[in-house]
C-alpha cells in the first residue's frame, strides 16, 4: 500500500528566505509524485509533478522538487519565498492498483511567510 | 474556460437532513472524485467514478452516496447516516489514465447545525 508522510505540519519562514517542505513516500510499484497548493477556502492547484526522467522537476511560482528514489523522498523547495506563498502544501503519490488510479495525499504542510 | 464548479460554496443543514453537493466539469474528463478534508487529516477519498454509470467506494464512503448519470456531473449526497458531516468537500476530475493529474474544484464547506 502506498503512503505519504509530510514531516512538518507547519513551517514559518521569513520573506525572501529559502524554504524546503519535506515529503517521504512508500509504494510497492513505480510511482508518480505530485505537489499541490491550497489557498484558504479554495481547491487544490497543481504545483508540479514527477512522472519519469529528470529527477529535478520545476513547477509554477518558482517552486521545484527533487525525486530521490533511494531515500523515497520528494522534497519541495523555493529559493526565495514571497508573502503570497502563504498556503497549505500537499504532497501526493499515485499508482494504479487494479486499474484504478489511486492518489494518496499527505496531511499537508502549512507554509507561513513572515514579513 | 474549462474547469470544475462546485455549488454551493457554503452550505448549512440541520442534523438529520440529507444534502446534495453539486460538482460539474467541462474538461471532458472520464474520472471524477470526491474528497473530504478535515484539519490535520489531509484529503480522504469518499467515492470515485472512472466512467459514466459506474462508481466505487473510497476509503470513507459510509454515510455518503453518489451518482454518475452524465460525464460532466458527479453529485454527492451526504445522508443523515454520516455521523460527523461538517467538513470541507472537494471534487476533482482527471482523464483517468496514468500518468494523470487531478484537477480540483473550489470546494463546498458543509456545516451541520
PDB file of N, CA and C in Angstrom, chain A residues 60-103:
ATOM      1  N   UNK A  60       5.297  25.722 -11.047  1.00  0.00           N
ATOM      2  CA  UNK A  60       4.866  27.105 -11.138  1.00  0.00           C
ATOM      3  C   UNK A  60       5.315  27.901  -9.916  1.00  0.00           C
ATOM      4  N   UNK A  61       5.272  29.207 -10.037  1.00  0.00           N
ATOM      5  CA  UNK A  61       5.576  30.118  -8.918  1.00  0.00           C
ATOM      6  C   UNK A  61       6.982  29.945  -8.368  1.00  0.00           C
ATOM      7  N   UNK A  62       7.935  29.444  -9.170  1.00  0.00           N
ATOM      8  CA  UNK A  62       9.327  29.332  -8.755  1.00  0.00           C
ATOM      9  C   UNK A  62       9.649  28.134  -7.888  1.00  0.00           C
ATOM     10  N   UNK A  63       8.709  27.227  -7.704  1.00  0.00           N
ATOM     11  CA  UNK A  63       8.958  26.028  -6.904  1.00  0.00           C
ATOM     12  C   UNK A  63       9.621  24.932  -7.736  1.00  0.00           C
ATOM     13  N   UNK A  64      10.381  24.097  -7.056  1.00  0.00           N
ATOM     14  CA  UNK A  64      10.953  22.926  -7.681  1.00  0.00           C
ATOM     15  C   UNK A  64      11.016  21.798  -6.657  1.00  0.00           C
ATOM     16  N   UNK A  65      11.125  20.572  -7.148  1.00  0.00           N
ATOM     17  CA  UNK A  65      11.203  19.415  -6.261  1.00  0.00           C
ATOM     18  C   UNK A  65      12.169  18.414  -6.851  1.00  0.00           C
ATOM     19  N   UNK A  66      12.778  17.635  -5.972  1.00  0.00           N
ATOM     20  CA  UNK A  66      13.731  16.631  -6.418  1.00  0.00           C
ATOM     21  C   UNK A  66      13.278  15.253  -5.976  1.00  0.00           C
ATOM     22  N   UNK A  67      13.174  14.367  -6.935  1.00  0.00           N
ATOM     23  CA  UNK A  67      12.816  12.976  -6.672  1.00  0.00           C
ATOM     24  C   UNK A  67      14.068  12.217  -6.304  1.00  0.00           C
ATOM     25  N   UNK A  68      14.051  11.575  -5.147  1.00  0.00           N
ATOM     26  CA  UNK A  68      15.185  10.787  -4.698  1.00  0.00           C
ATOM     27  C   UNK A  68      14.682   9.380  -4.395  1.00  0.00           C
ATOM     28  N   UNK A  69      14.945   8.476  -5.318  1.00  0.00           N
ATOM     29  CA  UNK A  69      14.397   7.124  -5.199  1.00  0.00           C
ATOM     30  C   UNK A  69      15.010   6.365  -4.029  1.00  0.00           C
ATOM     31  N   UNK A  70      16.289   6.532  -3.798  1.00  0.00           N
ATOM     32  CA  UNK A  70      16.953   5.783  -2.732  1.00  0.00           C
ATOM     33  C   UNK A  70      16.465   6.221  -1.352  1.00  0.00           C
ATOM     34  N   UNK A  71      16.117   7.473  -1.228  1.00  0.00           N
ATOM     35  CA  UNK A  71      15.610   7.987   0.045  1.00  0.00           C
ATOM     36  C   UNK A  71      14.085   8.082   0.050  1.00  0.00           C
ATOM     37  N   UNK A  72      13.458   7.660  -1.015  1.00  0.00           N
ATOM     38  CA  UNK A  72      11.985   7.742  -1.179  1.00  0.00           C
ATOM     39  C   UNK A  72      11.461   9.097  -0.735  1.00  0.00           C
ATOM     40  N   UNK A  73      12.073  10.126  -1.290  1.00  0.00           N
ATOM     41  CA  UNK A  73      11.669  11.486  -0.916  1.00  0.00           C
ATOM     42  C   UNK A  73      11.345  12.303  -2.148  1.00  0.00           C
ATOM     43  N   UNK A  74      10.590  13.344  -1.916  1.00  0.00           N
ATOM     44  CA  UNK A  74      10.201  14.271  -2.986  1.00  0.00           C
ATOM     45  C   UNK A  74       9.999  15.632  -2.331  1.00  0.00           C
ATOM     46  N   UNK A  75      11.082  16.239  -1.885  1.00  0.00           N
ATOM     47  CA  UNK A  75      11.017  17.493  -1.149  1.00  0.00           C
ATOM     48  C   UNK A  75      10.795  18.678  -2.086  1.00  0.00           C
ATOM     49  N   UNK A  76      10.018  19.619  -1.615  1.00  0.00           N
ATOM     50  CA  UNK A  76       9.680  20.826  -2.382  1.00  0.00           C
ATOM     51  C   UNK A  76      10.547  21.986  -1.896  1.00  0.00           C
ATOM     52  N   UNK A  77      11.063  22.775  -2.831  1.00  0.00           N
ATOM     53  CA  UNK A  77      11.950  23.865  -2.457  1.00  0.00           C
ATOM     54  C   UNK A  77      11.602  25.132  -3.238  1.00  0.00           C
ATOM     55  N   UNK A  78      11.946  26.264  -2.590  1.00  0.00           N
ATOM     56  CA  UNK A  78      11.894  27.539  -3.281  1.00  0.00           C
ATOM     57  C   UNK A  78      13.020  28.395  -2.721  1.00  0.00           C
ATOM     58  N   UNK A  79      13.825  29.009  -3.560  1.00  0.00           N
ATOM     59  CA  UNK A  79      14.999  29.738  -3.073  1.00  0.00           C
ATOM     60  C   UNK A  79      14.677  31.037  -2.349  1.00  0.00           C
ATOM     61  N   UNK A  80      13.516  31.625  -2.649  1.00  0.00           N
ATOM     62  CA  UNK A  80      13.172  32.903  -2.025  1.00  0.00           C
ATOM     63  C   UNK A  80      11.645  33.022  -1.997  1.00  0.00           C
ATOM     64  N   UNK A  81      11.074  32.981  -0.792  1.00  0.00           N
ATOM     65  CA  UNK A  81       9.611  32.960  -0.714  1.00  0.00           C
ATOM     66  C   UNK A  81       9.039  34.367  -0.650  1.00  0.00           C
ATOM     67  N   UNK A  82       7.785  34.448  -1.046  1.00  0.00           N
ATOM     68  CA  UNK A  82       7.048  35.703  -1.038  1.00  0.00           C
ATOM     69  C   UNK A  82       5.831  35.546  -0.141  1.00  0.00           C
ATOM     70  N   UNK A  83       5.312  36.664   0.324  1.00  0.00           N
ATOM     71  CA  UNK A  83       4.127  36.628   1.175  1.00  0.00           C
ATOM     72  C   UNK A  83       3.006  35.823   0.524  1.00  0.00           C
ATOM     73  N   UNK A  84       2.881  35.931  -0.764  1.00  0.00           N
ATOM     74  CA  UNK A  84       1.800  35.252  -1.492  1.00  0.00           C
ATOM     75  C   UNK A  84       1.952  33.728  -1.508  1.00  0.00           C
ATOM     76  N   UNK A  85       3.105  33.227  -1.051  1.00  0.00           N
ATOM     77  CA  UNK A  85       3.301  31.771  -0.975  1.00  0.00           C
ATOM     78  C   UNK A  85       2.667  31.173   0.271  1.00  0.00           C
ATOM     79  N   UNK A  86       2.172  32.019   1.166  1.00  0.00           N
ATOM     80  CA  UNK A  86       1.494  31.519   2.357  1.00  0.00           C
ATOM     81  C   UNK A  86       0.276  30.698   1.946  1.00  0.00           C
ATOM     82  N   UNK A  87       0.307  29.420   2.288  1.00  0.00           N
ATOM     83  CA  UNK A  87      -0.726  28.483   1.846  1.00  0.00           C
ATOM     84  C   UNK A  87      -0.425  27.128   2.476  1.00  0.00           C
ATOM     85  N   UNK A  88      -1.270  26.150   2.166  1.00  0.00           N
ATOM     86  CA  UNK A  88      -1.018  24.785   2.598  1.00  0.00           C
ATOM     87  C   UNK A  88      -0.583  23.974   1.390  1.00  0.00           C
ATOM     88  N   UNK A  89       0.419  23.130   1.594  1.00  0.00           N
ATOM     89  CA  UNK A  89       1.015  22.373   0.500  1.00  0.00           C
ATOM     90  C   UNK A  89       0.845  20.879   0.768  1.00  0.00           C
ATOM     91  N   UNK A  90       0.388  20.176  -0.250  1.00  0.00           N
ATOM     92  CA  UNK A  90       0.132  18.757  -0.130  1.00  0.00           C
ATOM     93  C   UNK A  90       1.001  17.970  -1.103  1.00  0.00           C
ATOM     94  N   UNK A  91       1.642  16.961  -0.575  1.00  0.00           N
ATOM     95  CA  UNK A  91       2.379  16.005  -1.387  1.00  0.00           C
ATOM     96  C   UNK A  91       1.452  14.826  -1.663  1.00  0.00           C
ATOM     97  N   UNK A  92       1.550  14.244  -2.852  1.00  0.00           N
ATOM     98  CA  UNK A  92       0.676  13.125  -3.196  1.00  0.00           C
ATOM     99  C   UNK A  92       1.425  12.112  -4.034  1.00  0.00           C
ATOM    100  N   UNK A  93       1.045  10.845  -3.882  1.00  0.00           N
ATOM    101  CA  UNK A  93       1.628   9.762  -4.662  1.00  0.00           C
ATOM    102  C   UNK A  93       0.510   9.027  -5.369  1.00  0.00           C
ATOM    103  N   UNK A  94       0.792   8.590  -6.573  1.00  0.00           N
ATOM    104  CA  UNK A  94      -0.231   7.945  -7.388  1.00  0.00           C
ATOM    105  C   UNK A  94       0.299   6.666  -8.001  1.00  0.00           C
ATOM    106  N   UNK A  95      -0.486   5.614  -7.921  1.00  0.00           N
ATOM    107  CA  UNK A  95      -0.217   4.431  -8.726  1.00  0.00           C
ATOM    108  C   UNK A  95      -1.548   3.861  -9.169  1.00  0.00           C
ATOM    109  N   UNK A  96      -1.532   2.645  -9.671  1.00  0.00           N
ATOM    110  CA  UNK A  96      -2.753   2.169 -10.301  1.00  0.00           C
ATOM    111  C   UNK A  96      -3.029   0.718  -9.928  1.00  0.00           C
ATOM    112  N   UNK A  97      -3.419   0.467  -8.670  1.00  0.00           N
ATOM    113  CA  UNK A  97      -3.759  -0.902  -8.300  1.00  0.00           C
ATOM    114  C   UNK A  97      -5.099  -1.299  -8.897  1.00  0.00           C
ATOM    115  N   UNK A  98      -5.156  -2.410  -9.566  1.00  0.00           N
ATOM    116  CA  UNK A  98      -6.426  -2.899 -10.098  1.00  0.00           C
ATOM    117  C   UNK A  98      -7.018  -2.036 -11.178  1.00  0.00           C
ATOM    118  N   UNK A  99      -6.211  -1.259 -11.847  1.00  0.00           N
ATOM    119  CA  UNK A  99      -6.707  -0.462 -12.954  1.00  0.00           C
ATOM    120  C   UNK A  99      -7.265   0.885 -12.581  1.00  0.00           C
ATOM    121  N   UNK A 100      -7.333   1.199 -11.316  1.00  0.00           N
ATOM    122  CA  UNK A 100      -7.870   2.494 -10.901  1.00  0.00           C
ATOM    123  C   UNK A 100      -6.717   3.352 -10.394  1.00  0.00           C
ATOM    124  N   UNK A 101      -6.701   4.597 -10.800  1.00  0.00           N
ATOM    125  CA  UNK A 101      -5.643   5.482 -10.352  1.00  0.00           C
ATOM    126  C   UNK A 101      -5.925   5.935  -8.932  1.00  0.00           C
ATOM    127  N   UNK A 102      -5.158   5.416  -7.984  1.00  0.00           N
ATOM    128  CA  UNK A 102      -5.351   5.803  -6.601  1.00  0.00           C
ATOM    129  C   UNK A 102      -4.336   6.869  -6.237  1.00  0.00           C
ATOM    130  N   UNK A 103      -4.809   7.962  -5.715  1.00  0.00           N
ATOM    131  CA  UNK A 103      -3.937   9.052  -5.279  1.00  0.00           C
ATOM    132  C   UNK A 103      -4.038   9.144  -3.767  1.00  0.00           C
TER     133      UNK A 103
END
